[in-house]
Amino acid sequence: MSFNFTLKAQKSKVLISVVSPEWIPEGSLKKLAEIHGFTGKPGDVLLVPDQEGALEKVYIVITQVKPWEFGKLSGLLPAGEYALDLINEELDPSMLCLAWGMGVYEFGKFKTNPAPKEKNAYLELPESIDTKRLTATLESIFWIRDMVNTPADIMTPLGLSEEALKLKELGATVAITQGRDLLTHNYPSLYTVGKGSDNPPCLIDVTWGNKDHPKITLVGKGVTFDTGGLNIKHDSAMLIMKKDMGGAAHVLGLARMIIALNLPVRLRVMVGAAENSISGSAMRPMDIIKTRKGLTVEIGHTDAEGRLVMADLLTEGARENPALLIDCATLTGAARIALGPNVPGIFTNRPDLGQKLAQSGCAQQDPLWLMPLWQDYGYMIKGKTADLNNDSSTSYGGAITAALFLENFVTKETPWMHIDMMCWNIRSTPSKPEGGEAMGLRALFHFIETHFC
Ligand code: BES
Ligand code: ZN
Ligand code: ZN
């Protein structure tokens, strides 16, 4: 992976001044700014040539709230080496470097013609930067984006398992349980979602770290494609459903960061990987599953498969009484209606921890929002012929009822947080190209590091 950084640039490097909107170009710069429509708004760039017309200096306007604008430079600047010069004091240089690296990303491996413009601008890393942390963060972000962007015929449950196996190179133990073996190992709910596909469902179970350290368990929804099942989705709703393993990609990416930066935790990651397909062996509406926990669930809707994938894994995760159990999932459209695409929702049986995670999100400019786990709505997911129904009896509060469903599978004693996330940029903005995206990754890392280490 290349993030277009260099440790020590040559003398001929071009300096980049990162200025605030109050900065006023003077002298010859004033004219140049006028000609190029530089008005000083966040993200504006002014390229200053020398007498031969070669690039001599770069100015970019960046504000604290929008460090991501810096990421546009890696694609915009001509080939060469660059270094940060004067920086607007309010800004953190490591955020600028992160933005630069994020801006380098492209998912181009399926294009037969190379990109029209190669990104060949390299940024010198300032000495003050924690290079190891920056690299680990970018490696996880790129990995998550790649997993989410990869089409579902490649990123099958087994394909996702192969991705997880890469964690072995970093010292983790990875076990895969596949197909009907899931029934032998008592994961009936995960198996039921995946049984309609030719690509067999898998449980990915990763462990790492010293068993005397606080136990952190991560659970991920790894639905490699969500057709909706027999309650089939309509065309536009299905179009981006290769991203329905985004929660799984997140927990694997978070694990990678935790391992690479050697956090003193005992880590377990469980991913439920399954394709929600349509076939003669697919689950049917009103089939009943007896879950690992023993609770029975009637399938009110085959498109509410994510909560079924995760139910058994949460039961297994909670059994070990971890210090913290987190699940990440592209669980509901309702969460996206409530919060839009870019703000994941937090649902938790420990609101104090939820607040702290939201604070980590603020500190890291990686937002999440605390949502209510509103117990009164529990009646909406009661079953008629089983204990629970995976669909709600009303059309209200769909993200909350999904979270309440999951809560049935954890214990009161286990501090648990459920993150309902989009994992997808609906449009390209600087540093954040359209497609798969890490959302809440840096916040989660910061939260674990601050409160559990
Ligand atoms: N994977 C979807 C949720 C989703 C849709 C996330 C769009 C992000 C963007 C999930 O499996 C689903 O289809 N949920 C249904 C649940 C409903 C049938 C109770 C939904 O949200 O409509
Ligand atoms: Zn679905
Ligand atoms: Zn889904």
CSV table of C-alpha atoms and ligand atoms in Angstrom, one decimal:
chain,number,residue,atom,x,y,z
A,1,MET,CA,0.0,0.0,0.0
A,2,SER,CA,1.3,3.4,-0.9
A,3,PHE,CA,0.0,6.6,0.8
A,4,ASN,CA,2.4,8.8,-1.2
A,5,PHE,CA,4.6,9.9,1.8
A,6,THR,CA,8.3,10.4,1.9
A,7,LEU,CA,10.4,10.5,5.0
A,8,LYS,CA,13.0,13.0,3.7
A,9,ALA,CA,12.2,14.9,0.6
A,10,GLN,CA,14.9,16.3,-1.7
A,11,LYS,CA,16.0,19.9,-1.6
A,12,SER,CA,13.9,20.7,-4.7
A,13,LYS,CA,10.6,20.0,-2.8
A,14,VAL,CA,7.8,22.4,-3.1
A,15,LEU,CA,6.4,23.9,0.1
A,16,ILE,CA,2.7,23.9,1.0
A,17,SER,CA,1.4,26.7,3.2
A,18,VAL,CA,-1.8,25.8,5.0
A,19,VAL,CA,-3.6,29.0,5.6
A,20,SER,CA,-6.9,30.1,7.3
A,21,PRO,CA,-9.7,31.9,5.5
A,22,GLU,CA,-8.5,35.2,7.0
A,23,TRP,CA,-5.2,34.9,5.0
A,24,ILE,CA,-5.0,37.6,2.3
A,25,PRO,CA,-2.6,37.2,-0.7
A,26,GLU,CA,-0.4,40.2,-1.1
A,27,GLY,CA,1.8,41.7,-3.9
A,28,SER,CA,2.0,39.5,-7.0
A,29,LEU,CA,0.0,36.8,-5.2
A,30,LYS,CA,-3.0,39.1,-5.1
A,31,LYS,CA,-3.1,39.2,-9.0
A,32,LEU,CA,-2.6,35.5,-9.2
A,33,ALA,CA,-5.4,34.8,-6.7
A,34,GLU,CA,-7.8,37.0,-8.8
A,35,ILE,CA,-6.9,35.3,-12.0
A,36,HIS,CA,-7.4,31.8,-10.5
A,37,GLY,CA,-10.6,32.6,-8.6
A,38,PHE,CA,-9.0,32.1,-5.2
A,39,THR,CA,-11.3,33.7,-2.8
A,40,GLY,CA,-10.1,32.2,0.5
A,41,LYS,CA,-12.9,29.8,1.1
A,42,PRO,CA,-12.1,26.4,2.7
A,43,GLY,CA,-10.5,24.1,0.2
A,44,ASP,CA,-9.3,26.9,-2.2
A,45,VAL,CA,-5.9,26.2,-3.6
A,46,LEU,CA,-3.4,28.7,-5.1
A,47,LEU,CA,-0.6,27.3,-7.2
A,48,VAL,CA,2.3,29.8,-7.5
A,49,PRO,CA,4.8,29.3,-10.4
A,50,ASP,CA,8.4,30.5,-10.5
A,51,GLN,CA,9.8,32.5,-13.4
A,52,GLU,CA,10.2,29.5,-15.6
A,53,GLY,CA,6.6,28.5,-15.0
A,54,ALA,CA,7.4,25.5,-12.7
A,55,LEU,CA,5.5,25.1,-9.5
A,56,GLU,CA,7.2,27.0,-6.7
A,57,LYS,CA,4.7,27.2,-3.8
A,58,VAL,CA,1.3,26.0,-2.9
A,59,TYR,CA,-1.3,27.7,-0.7
A,60,ILE,CA,-4.4,25.9,0.6
A,61,VAL,CA,-7.1,27.2,2.8
A,62,ILE,CA,-8.0,24.7,5.6
A,63,THR,CA,-10.2,25.1,8.7
A,64,GLN,CA,-10.3,22.9,11.8
A,65,VAL,CA,-13.7,21.5,10.8
A,66,LYS,CA,-12.7,20.5,7.4
A,67,PRO,CA,-9.2,19.1,7.4
A,68,TRP,CA,-10.3,16.6,4.7
A,69,GLU,CA,-10.0,19.3,2.1
A,70,PHE,CA,-6.2,18.8,2.3
A,71,GLY,CA,-6.8,15.4,0.7
A,72,LYS,CA,-7.6,16.9,-2.7
A,73,LEU,CA,-3.9,17.9,-3.1
A,74,SER,CA,-2.6,14.4,-3.6
A,75,GLY,CA,-4.7,14.1,-6.7
A,76,LEU,CA,-4.3,17.7,-7.9
A,77,LEU,CA,-0.6,18.5,-7.6
A,78,PRO,CA,1.9,17.6,-10.3
A,79,ALA,CA,4.4,14.8,-9.8
A,80,GLY,CA,7.1,15.7,-7.3
A,81,GLU,CA,7.9,16.1,-3.6
A,82,TYR,CA,6.2,18.4,-1.3
A,83,ALA,CA,6.5,19.5,2.4
A,84,LEU,CA,4.3,21.3,4.8
A,85,ASP,CA,5.5,24.8,5.4
A,86,LEU,CA,3.6,27.3,7.5
A,87,ILE,CA,0.5,25.8,9.1
A,88,ASN,CA,-2.6,27.5,10.3
A,89,GLU,CA,-2.0,27.2,14.1
A,90,GLU,CA,-5.4,25.7,14.9
A,91,LEU,CA,-4.6,22.6,12.8
A,92,ASP,CA,-3.1,19.3,13.7
A,93,PRO,CA,-0.4,18.3,11.1
A,94,SER,CA,-1.3,14.6,11.7
A,95,MET,CA,-4.9,15.2,10.5
A,96,LEU,CA,-3.5,16.9,7.4
A,97,CYS,CA,-1.2,13.9,6.7
A,98,LEU,CA,-4.2,11.5,7.3
A,99,ALA,CA,-6.3,13.5,4.8
A,100,TRP,CA,-3.4,13.4,2.3
A,101,GLY,CA,-3.1,9.6,2.6
A,102,MET,CA,-6.9,9.1,2.4
A,103,GLY,CA,-7.0,11.2,-0.7
A,104,VAL,CA,-4.5,8.8,-2.4
A,105,TYR,CA,-7.0,5.9,-2.4
A,106,GLU,CA,-8.5,4.6,-5.6
A,107,PHE,CA,-10.3,1.4,-6.3
A,108,GLY,CA,-9.0,1.0,-9.8
A,109,LYS,CA,-7.9,-2.6,-10.1
A,110,PHE,CA,-10.8,-3.6,-12.3
A,111,LYS,CA,-10.2,-0.9,-14.9
A,112,THR,CA,-8.3,-2.1,-18.0
A,113,ASN,CA,-7.0,1.4,-18.8
A,114,PRO,CA,-4.8,3.1,-16.2
A,115,ALA,CA,-6.2,6.2,-14.5
A,116,PRO,CA,-5.9,9.2,-16.8
A,117,LYS,CA,-3.8,11.0,-14.2
A,118,GLU,CA,-1.5,9.0,-11.9
A,119,LYS,CA,-1.1,10.3,-8.4
A,120,ASN,CA,2.6,11.0,-8.1
A,121,ALA,CA,2.8,13.8,-5.6
A,122,TYR,CA,4.7,12.8,-2.4
A,123,LEU,CA,4.4,14.5,0.9
A,124,GLU,CA,7.3,14.7,3.4
A,125,LEU,CA,6.1,13.6,6.8
A,126,PRO,CA,6.8,16.2,9.5
A,127,GLU,CA,9.1,14.9,12.3
A,128,SER,CA,6.4,15.5,14.9
A,129,ILE,CA,4.1,12.9,13.4
A,130,ASP,CA,3.6,9.4,14.9
A,131,THR,CA,4.3,7.6,11.7
A,132,LYS,CA,3.5,4.2,13.0
A,133,ARG,CA,0.0,5.2,14.0
A,134,LEU,CA,-0.6,7.1,10.8
A,135,THR,CA,0.4,4.2,8.7
A,136,ALA,CA,-1.6,1.7,10.8
A,137,THR,CA,-4.7,3.9,10.5
A,138,LEU,CA,-4.3,4.3,6.7
A,139,GLU,CA,-3.7,0.6,6.2
A,140,SER,CA,-6.9,-0.2,8.0
A,141,ILE,CA,-8.9,2.4,6.2
A,142,PHE,CA,-7.6,1.2,2.8
A,143,TRP,CA,-8.3,-2.4,3.7
A,144,ILE,CA,-11.9,-1.6,4.8
A,145,ARG,CA,-12.5,0.4,1.6
A,146,ASP,CA,-11.1,-2.4,-0.6
A,147,MET,CA,-13.1,-5.1,1.2
A,148,VAL,CA,-16.3,-3.1,0.9
A,149,ASN,CA,-15.7,-2.1,-2.8
A,150,THR,CA,-14.8,-5.6,-4.0
A,151,PRO,CA,-17.8,-7.1,-5.8
A,152,ALA,CA,-19.8,-9.8,-4.0
A,153,ASP,CA,-18.8,-12.6,-6.5
A,154,ILE,CA,-15.3,-12.2,-5.1
A,155,MET,CA,-16.0,-11.0,-1.6
A,156,THR,CA,-18.0,-14.1,-0.8
A,157,PRO,CA,-18.2,-15.5,2.8
A,158,LEU,CA,-15.1,-17.5,2.0
A,159,GLY,CA,-13.5,-14.5,0.3
A,160,LEU,CA,-14.1,-12.5,3.5
A,161,SER,CA,-12.6,-15.4,5.5
A,162,GLU,CA,-9.4,-15.1,3.3
A,163,GLU,CA,-9.2,-11.4,4.1
A,164,ALA,CA,-9.4,-12.2,7.9
A,165,LEU,CA,-6.7,-14.9,7.5
A,166,LYS,CA,-4.3,-12.0,6.7
A,167,LEU,CA,-4.4,-11.2,10.4
A,168,LYS,CA,-2.4,-14.3,11.0
A,169,GLU,CA,0.6,-12.6,9.5
A,170,LEU,CA,0.3,-10.1,12.4
A,171,GLY,CA,0.3,-12.9,15.0
A,172,ALA,CA,-3.5,-13.5,15.4
A,173,THR,CA,-5.2,-16.9,15.5
A,174,VAL,CA,-8.0,-17.2,12.9
A,175,ALA,CA,-10.5,-20.1,12.9
A,176,ILE,CA,-13.1,-20.5,10.1
A,177,THR,CA,-16.3,-22.6,10.5
A,178,GLN,CA,-18.1,-23.2,7.3
A,179,GLY,CA,-21.4,-24.5,5.9
A,180,ARG,CA,-23.2,-27.2,7.8
A,181,ASP,CA,-20.5,-27.3,10.4
A,182,LEU,CA,-22.1,-24.1,11.7
A,183,LEU,CA,-25.0,-26.3,12.9
A,184,THR,CA,-22.7,-28.7,14.6
A,185,HIS,CA,-21.1,-25.8,16.4
A,186,ASN,CA,-24.6,-24.3,17.2
A,187,TYR,CA,-24.8,-21.2,15.1
A,188,PRO,CA,-28.3,-21.9,13.6
A,189,SER,CA,-29.3,-18.3,13.1
A,190,LEU,CA,-26.2,-17.5,11.0
A,191,TYR,CA,-26.5,-20.7,9.1
A,192,THR,CA,-30.2,-20.0,8.3
A,193,VAL,CA,-29.4,-16.7,6.6
A,194,GLY,CA,-26.6,-18.2,4.5
A,195,LYS,CA,-28.2,-21.5,3.6
A,196,GLY,CA,-29.9,-20.3,0.4
A,197,SER,CA,-26.6,-19.4,-1.3
A,198,ASP,CA,-24.1,-21.5,-3.3
A,199,ASN,CA,-21.5,-19.7,-1.4
A,200,PRO,CA,-21.6,-21.3,2.1
A,201,PRO,CA,-21.9,-19.1,5.2
A,202,CYS,CA,-18.8,-18.9,7.5
A,203,LEU,CA,-18.0,-17.9,11.1
A,204,ILE,CA,-14.7,-16.1,11.3
A,205,ASP,CA,-13.2,-16.2,14.8
A,206,VAL,CA,-10.1,-14.2,15.5
A,207,THR,CA,-8.2,-14.1,18.8
A,208,TRP,CA,-5.1,-12.1,19.7
A,209,GLY,CA,-3.3,-10.7,22.7
A,210,ASN,CA,-2.4,-11.5,26.3
A,211,LYS,CA,-5.3,-13.3,28.2
A,212,ASP,CA,-4.6,-11.2,31.3
A,213,HIS,CA,-5.4,-8.0,29.5
A,214,PRO,CA,-9.0,-6.6,29.3
A,215,LYS,CA,-11.1,-8.6,27.0
A,216,ILE,CA,-12.6,-6.7,24.1
A,217,THR,CA,-14.9,-8.6,21.8
A,218,LEU,CA,-15.9,-7.3,18.4
A,219,VAL,CA,-18.8,-8.8,16.3
A,220,GLY,CA,-19.4,-7.9,12.6
A,221,LYS,CA,-22.2,-8.3,10.2
A,222,GLY,CA,-20.7,-9.8,7.1
A,223,VAL,CA,-23.5,-10.1,4.7
A,224,THR,CA,-21.5,-10.3,1.5
A,225,PHE,CA,-24.6,-9.6,-0.6
A,226,ASP,CA,-28.1,-8.7,0.5
A,227,THR,CA,-30.7,-9.4,-2.1
A,228,GLY,CA,-33.4,-9.1,0.6
A,229,GLY,CA,-34.0,-12.9,0.3
A,230,LEU,CA,-37.5,-14.0,-0.8
A,231,ASN,CA,-38.7,-10.5,0.4
A,232,ILE,CA,-36.6,-9.2,-2.4
A,233,LYS,CA,-35.2,-5.7,-2.5
A,234,HIS,CA,-36.1,-3.4,-5.4
A,235,ASP,CA,-33.4,-2.5,-7.9
A,236,SER,CA,-32.0,0.7,-6.5
A,237,ALA,CA,-32.0,-0.6,-2.9
A,238,MET,CA,-30.1,-3.7,-4.0
A,239,LEU,CA,-27.5,-1.8,-6.1
A,240,ILE,CA,-25.0,-1.2,-3.4
A,241,MET,CA,-25.7,-4.2,-1.3
A,242,LYS,CA,-22.2,-5.6,-1.8
A,243,LYS,CA,-21.4,-3.2,1.1
A,244,ASP,CA,-23.5,-5.2,3.5
A,245,MET,CA,-20.4,-6.7,5.0
A,246,GLY,CA,-19.1,-3.3,5.9
A,247,GLY,CA,-19.6,-4.0,9.7
A,248,ALA,CA,-17.4,-7.1,9.3
A,249,ALA,CA,-14.8,-5.0,7.4
A,250,HIS,CA,-14.8,-2.5,10.2
A,251,VAL,CA,-14.2,-5.0,13.0
A,252,LEU,CA,-11.4,-6.6,11.0
A,253,GLY,CA,-9.9,-3.2,10.2
A,254,LEU,CA,-10.2,-2.2,13.9
A,255,ALA,CA,-8.5,-5.4,14.9
A,256,ARG,CA,-5.7,-4.8,12.5
A,257,MET,CA,-5.1,-1.4,14.0
A,258,ILE,CA,-5.2,-2.7,17.5
A,259,ILE,CA,-2.7,-5.5,16.7
A,260,ALA,CA,-0.4,-3.2,14.6
A,261,LEU,CA,-0.3,-0.7,17.5
A,262,ASN,CA,0.0,-3.5,20.1
A,263,LEU,CA,-2.8,-2.2,22.4
A,264,PRO,CA,-2.7,-4.1,25.7
A,265,VAL,CA,-6.1,-5.9,25.2
A,266,ARG,CA,-7.2,-9.4,24.7
A,267,LEU,CA,-9.1,-9.3,21.5
A,268,ARG,CA,-11.7,-11.6,20.0
A,269,VAL,CA,-13.4,-10.8,16.7
A,270,MET,CA,-16.3,-12.8,15.4
A,271,VAL,CA,-17.7,-12.2,11.9
A,272,GLY,CA,-20.9,-13.8,10.6
A,273,ALA,CA,-20.3,-14.1,6.9
A,274,ALA,CA,-23.3,-15.1,4.8
A,275,GLU,CA,-24.9,-14.2,1.5
A,276,ASN,CA,-28.6,-13.4,1.7
A,277,SER,CA,-29.7,-15.1,-1.5
A,278,ILE,CA,-32.9,-16.4,-3.1
A,279,SER,CA,-33.2,-20.1,-3.9
A,280,GLY,CA,-35.2,-23.2,-3.0
A,281,SER,CA,-33.1,-23.6,0.1
A,282,ALA,CA,-33.4,-20.0,1.2
A,283,MET,CA,-35.1,-19.1,4.5
A,284,ARG,CA,-38.9,-18.3,4.1
A,285,PRO,CA,-41.1,-15.8,5.8
A,286,MET,CA,-42.4,-17.2,9.1
A,287,ASP,CA,-39.9,-20.0,9.3
A,288,ILE,CA,-38.8,-20.3,12.9
A,289,ILE,CA,-35.2,-20.5,14.1
A,290,LYS,CA,-34.1,-21.8,17.5
A,291,THR,CA,-31.1,-19.6,18.2
A,292,ARG,CA,-27.9,-20.5,20.1
A,293,LYS,CA,-29.3,-18.6,23.1
A,294,GLY,CA,-32.4,-20.9,23.0
A,295,LEU,CA,-34.8,-18.0,22.1
A,296,THR,CA,-37.0,-18.8,19.1
A,297,VAL,CA,-37.3,-16.2,16.3
A,298,GLU,CA,-40.0,-16.2,13.5
A,299,ILE,CA,-38.7,-14.7,10.3
A,300,GLY,CA,-41.2,-11.8,9.7
A,301,HIS,CA,-39.0,-10.4,6.9
A,302,THR,CA,-36.1,-12.1,5.1
A,303,ASP,CA,-34.5,-8.7,4.5
A,304,ALA,CA,-34.0,-8.2,8.2
A,305,GLU,CA,-31.2,-10.8,8.0
A,306,GLY,CA,-28.4,-8.8,9.7
A,307,ARG,CA,-29.8,-9.2,13.2
A,308,LEU,CA,-30.1,-13.0,12.6
A,309,VAL,CA,-26.5,-13.2,11.4
A,310,MET,CA,-25.3,-11.5,14.6
A,311,ALA,CA,-27.6,-13.0,17.2
A,312,ASP,CA,-25.7,-16.2,17.8
A,313,LEU,CA,-22.4,-14.4,17.7
A,314,LEU,CA,-23.5,-11.9,20.4
A,315,THR,CA,-24.6,-14.8,22.6
A,316,GLU,CA,-21.2,-16.5,22.2
A,317,GLY,CA,-19.4,-13.1,22.7
A,318,ALA,CA,-21.3,-12.3,25.9
A,319,ARG,CA,-20.8,-15.8,27.3
A,320,GLU,CA,-17.1,-14.9,28.0
A,321,ASN,CA,-18.1,-11.8,30.0
A,322,PRO,CA,-15.8,-9.4,28.1
A,323,ALA,CA,-15.0,-5.9,29.5
A,324,LEU,CA,-16.6,-4.6,26.3
A,325,LEU,CA,-18.6,-6.1,23.5
A,326,ILE,CA,-19.0,-4.0,20.3
A,327,ASP,CA,-20.9,-5.0,17.2
A,328,CYS,CA,-20.7,-3.1,13.9
A,329,ALA,CA,-23.3,-3.6,11.2
A,330,THR,CA,-25.0,-2.0,8.2
A,331,LEU,CA,-28.1,-3.0,9.9
A,332,THR,CA,-31.0,-0.7,9.0
A,333,GLY,CA,-32.1,1.8,6.4
A,334,ALA,CA,-33.9,3.5,9.3
A,335,ALA,CA,-30.6,4.5,10.9
A,336,ARG,CA,-29.7,6.2,7.6
A,337,ILE,CA,-33.0,8.0,7.5
A,338,ALA,CA,-32.5,9.2,11.1
A,339,LEU,CA,-28.8,10.2,10.8
A,340,GLY,CA,-28.0,10.3,7.1
A,341,PRO,CA,-25.1,8.4,5.5
A,342,ASN,CA,-22.1,9.8,7.4
A,343,VAL,CA,-23.1,9.5,11.0
A,344,PRO,CA,-23.2,6.0,12.5
A,345,GLY,CA,-25.6,5.5,15.4
A,346,ILE,CA,-24.6,4.1,18.8
A,347,PHE,CA,-27.1,1.9,20.8
A,348,THR,CA,-25.9,0.6,24.1
A,349,ASN,CA,-26.9,-0.8,27.5
A,350,ARG,CA,-24.2,1.5,29.0
A,351,PRO,CA,-25.2,5.1,28.0
A,352,ASP,CA,-22.2,6.5,29.9
A,353,LEU,CA,-19.8,4.5,27.6
A,354,GLY,CA,-21.9,5.6,24.6
A,355,GLN,CA,-21.3,9.3,25.5
A,356,LYS,CA,-17.6,8.6,25.7
A,357,LEU,CA,-17.5,7.0,22.3
A,358,ALA,CA,-19.3,9.9,20.9
A,359,GLN,CA,-16.7,12.2,22.5
A,360,SER,CA,-13.9,10.1,21.0
A,361,GLY,CA,-15.7,10.7,17.7
A,362,CYS,CA,-15.6,14.5,18.2
A,363,ALA,CA,-12.0,14.4,19.2
A,364,GLN,CA,-11.0,12.3,16.1
A,365,GLN,CA,-13.3,14.1,13.7
A,366,ASP,CA,-14.9,10.7,13.1
A,367,PRO,CA,-18.5,11.3,14.2
A,368,LEU,CA,-21.0,8.9,15.8
A,369,TRP,CA,-24.2,9.8,17.6
A,370,LEU,CA,-25.8,8.2,20.7
A,371,MET,CA,-29.3,6.9,20.0
A,372,PRO,CA,-31.9,5.6,22.6
A,373,LEU,CA,-32.2,1.9,23.3
A,374,TRP,CA,-35.9,2.7,24.0
A,375,GLN,CA,-37.2,-0.3,26.0
A,376,ASP,CA,-40.8,0.6,25.6
A,377,TYR,CA,-40.7,-0.4,21.9
A,378,GLY,CA,-39.8,-4.0,22.8
A,379,TYR,CA,-43.5,-4.9,22.1
A,380,MET,CA,-42.9,-4.3,18.4
A,381,ILE,CA,-40.6,-7.2,18.0
A,382,LYS,CA,-42.6,-9.8,20.0
A,383,GLY,CA,-43.3,-13.0,18.0
A,384,LYS,CA,-46.7,-14.5,17.4
A,385,THR,CA,-45.6,-18.1,16.9
A,386,ALA,CA,-42.1,-17.7,18.5
A,387,ASP,CA,-40.4,-15.6,21.2
A,388,LEU,CA,-39.3,-12.9,18.9
A,389,ASN,CA,-40.0,-11.6,15.3
A,390,ASN,CA,-37.0,-10.3,13.3
A,391,ASP,CA,-39.3,-7.6,11.8
A,392,SER,CA,-41.1,-4.9,13.7
A,393,SER,CA,-44.9,-4.8,13.9
A,394,THR,CA,-44.8,-1.0,13.1
A,395,SER,CA,-42.9,1.2,10.7
A,396,TYR,CA,-41.6,3.4,13.5
A,397,GLY,CA,-38.1,3.5,15.0
A,398,GLY,CA,-36.6,0.7,12.9
A,399,ALA,CA,-33.0,1.3,14.0
A,400,ILE,CA,-34.1,1.1,17.6
A,401,THR,CA,-36.2,-2.0,17.2
A,402,ALA,CA,-33.3,-3.7,15.4
A,403,ALA,CA,-31.0,-2.8,18.3
A,404,LEU,CA,-33.6,-4.0,20.9
A,405,PHE,CA,-33.7,-7.3,19.0
A,406,LEU,CA,-29.9,-7.7,19.3
A,407,GLU,CA,-30.1,-6.8,23.0
A,408,ASN,CA,-32.0,-10.0,23.6
A,409,PHE,CA,-28.8,-12.0,22.8
A,410,VAL,CA,-26.4,-10.2,25.1
A,411,THR,CA,-26.4,-10.3,28.9
A,412,LYS,CA,-27.2,-7.3,31.2
A,413,GLU,CA,-23.8,-7.9,32.8
A,414,THR,CA,-21.9,-7.3,29.5
A,415,PRO,CA,-21.2,-3.7,28.5
A,416,TRP,CA,-22.4,-3.8,24.9
A,417,MET,CA,-22.5,-1.3,22.1
A,418,HIS,CA,-24.1,-1.7,18.8
A,419,ILE,CA,-23.0,0.6,15.9
A,420,ASP,CA,-25.4,0.9,12.9
A,421,MET,CA,-23.3,2.3,10.1
A,422,MET,CA,-23.5,3.0,6.4
A,423,CYS,CA,-19.9,2.2,5.4
A,424,TRP,CA,-20.4,4.0,2.1
A,425,ASN,CA,-19.8,7.5,0.7
A,426,ILE,CA,-22.7,8.4,-1.5
A,427,ARG,CA,-20.5,11.0,-3.3
A,428,SER,CA,-16.9,11.8,-3.6
A,429,THR,CA,-15.5,14.6,-1.5
A,430,PRO,CA,-11.8,15.4,-0.8
A,431,SER,CA,-10.1,12.4,1.1
A,432,LYS,CA,-13.4,10.5,0.9
A,433,PRO,CA,-14.1,8.9,-2.6
A,434,GLU,CA,-17.5,7.6,-3.4
A,435,GLY,CA,-17.8,3.9,-2.3
A,436,GLY,CA,-16.7,1.9,0.7
A,437,GLU,CA,-15.7,3.9,3.7
A,438,ALA,CA,-14.4,3.5,7.3
A,439,MET,CA,-16.8,5.3,9.5
A,440,GLY,CA,-16.2,5.4,13.3
A,441,LEU,CA,-12.9,3.4,13.0
A,442,ARG,CA,-10.6,6.0,14.5
A,443,ALA,CA,-13.2,6.9,17.1
A,444,LEU,CA,-13.5,3.3,18.2
A,445,PHE,CA,-9.8,2.9,18.4
A,446,HIS,CA,-9.4,6.1,20.5
A,447,PHE,CA,-12.2,5.1,22.8
A,448,ILE,CA,-10.8,1.6,23.5
A,449,GLU,CA,-7.3,3.1,24.0
A,450,THR,CA,-8.5,5.8,26.3
A,451,HIS,CA,-11.0,3.8,28.5
A,452,PHE,CA,-9.9,0.2,28.4
A,453,CYS,CA,-6.1,0.2,28.3
B,1,BES,N1,-28.7,-4.2,4.8
B,1,BES,C1,-29.9,-3.7,5.1
B,1,BES,C2,-29.9,-2.3,5.7
B,1,BES,C3,-29.4,-1.2,5.0
B,1,BES,C4,-30.0,-0.7,3.8
B,1,BES,C5,-28.2,-0.5,5.4
B,1,BES,C6,-29.5,0.4,3.2
B,1,BES,C7,-27.7,0.6,4.8
B,1,BES,C8,-28.4,1.0,3.6
B,1,BES,C9,-30.7,-4.6,6.0
B,1,BES,O1,-30.4,-6.0,5.9
B,1,BES,C10,-32.2,-4.4,5.7
B,1,BES,O2,-32.5,-4.7,4.6
B,1,BES,N2,-32.9,-4.0,6.7
B,1,BES,C11,-34.3,-3.7,6.5
B,1,BES,C12,-35.0,-4.2,7.7
B,1,BES,C13,-36.5,-4.3,7.6
B,1,BES,C14,-36.9,-5.3,6.6
B,1,BES,C15,-37.1,-4.6,9.0
B,1,BES,C16,-34.5,-2.2,6.3
B,1,BES,O3,-33.8,-1.4,7.0
B,1,BES,O4,-35.3,-1.8,5.5
B,2,ZN,ZN,-31.6,-7.0,4.5
B,3,ZN,ZN,-28.5,-6.4,5.3
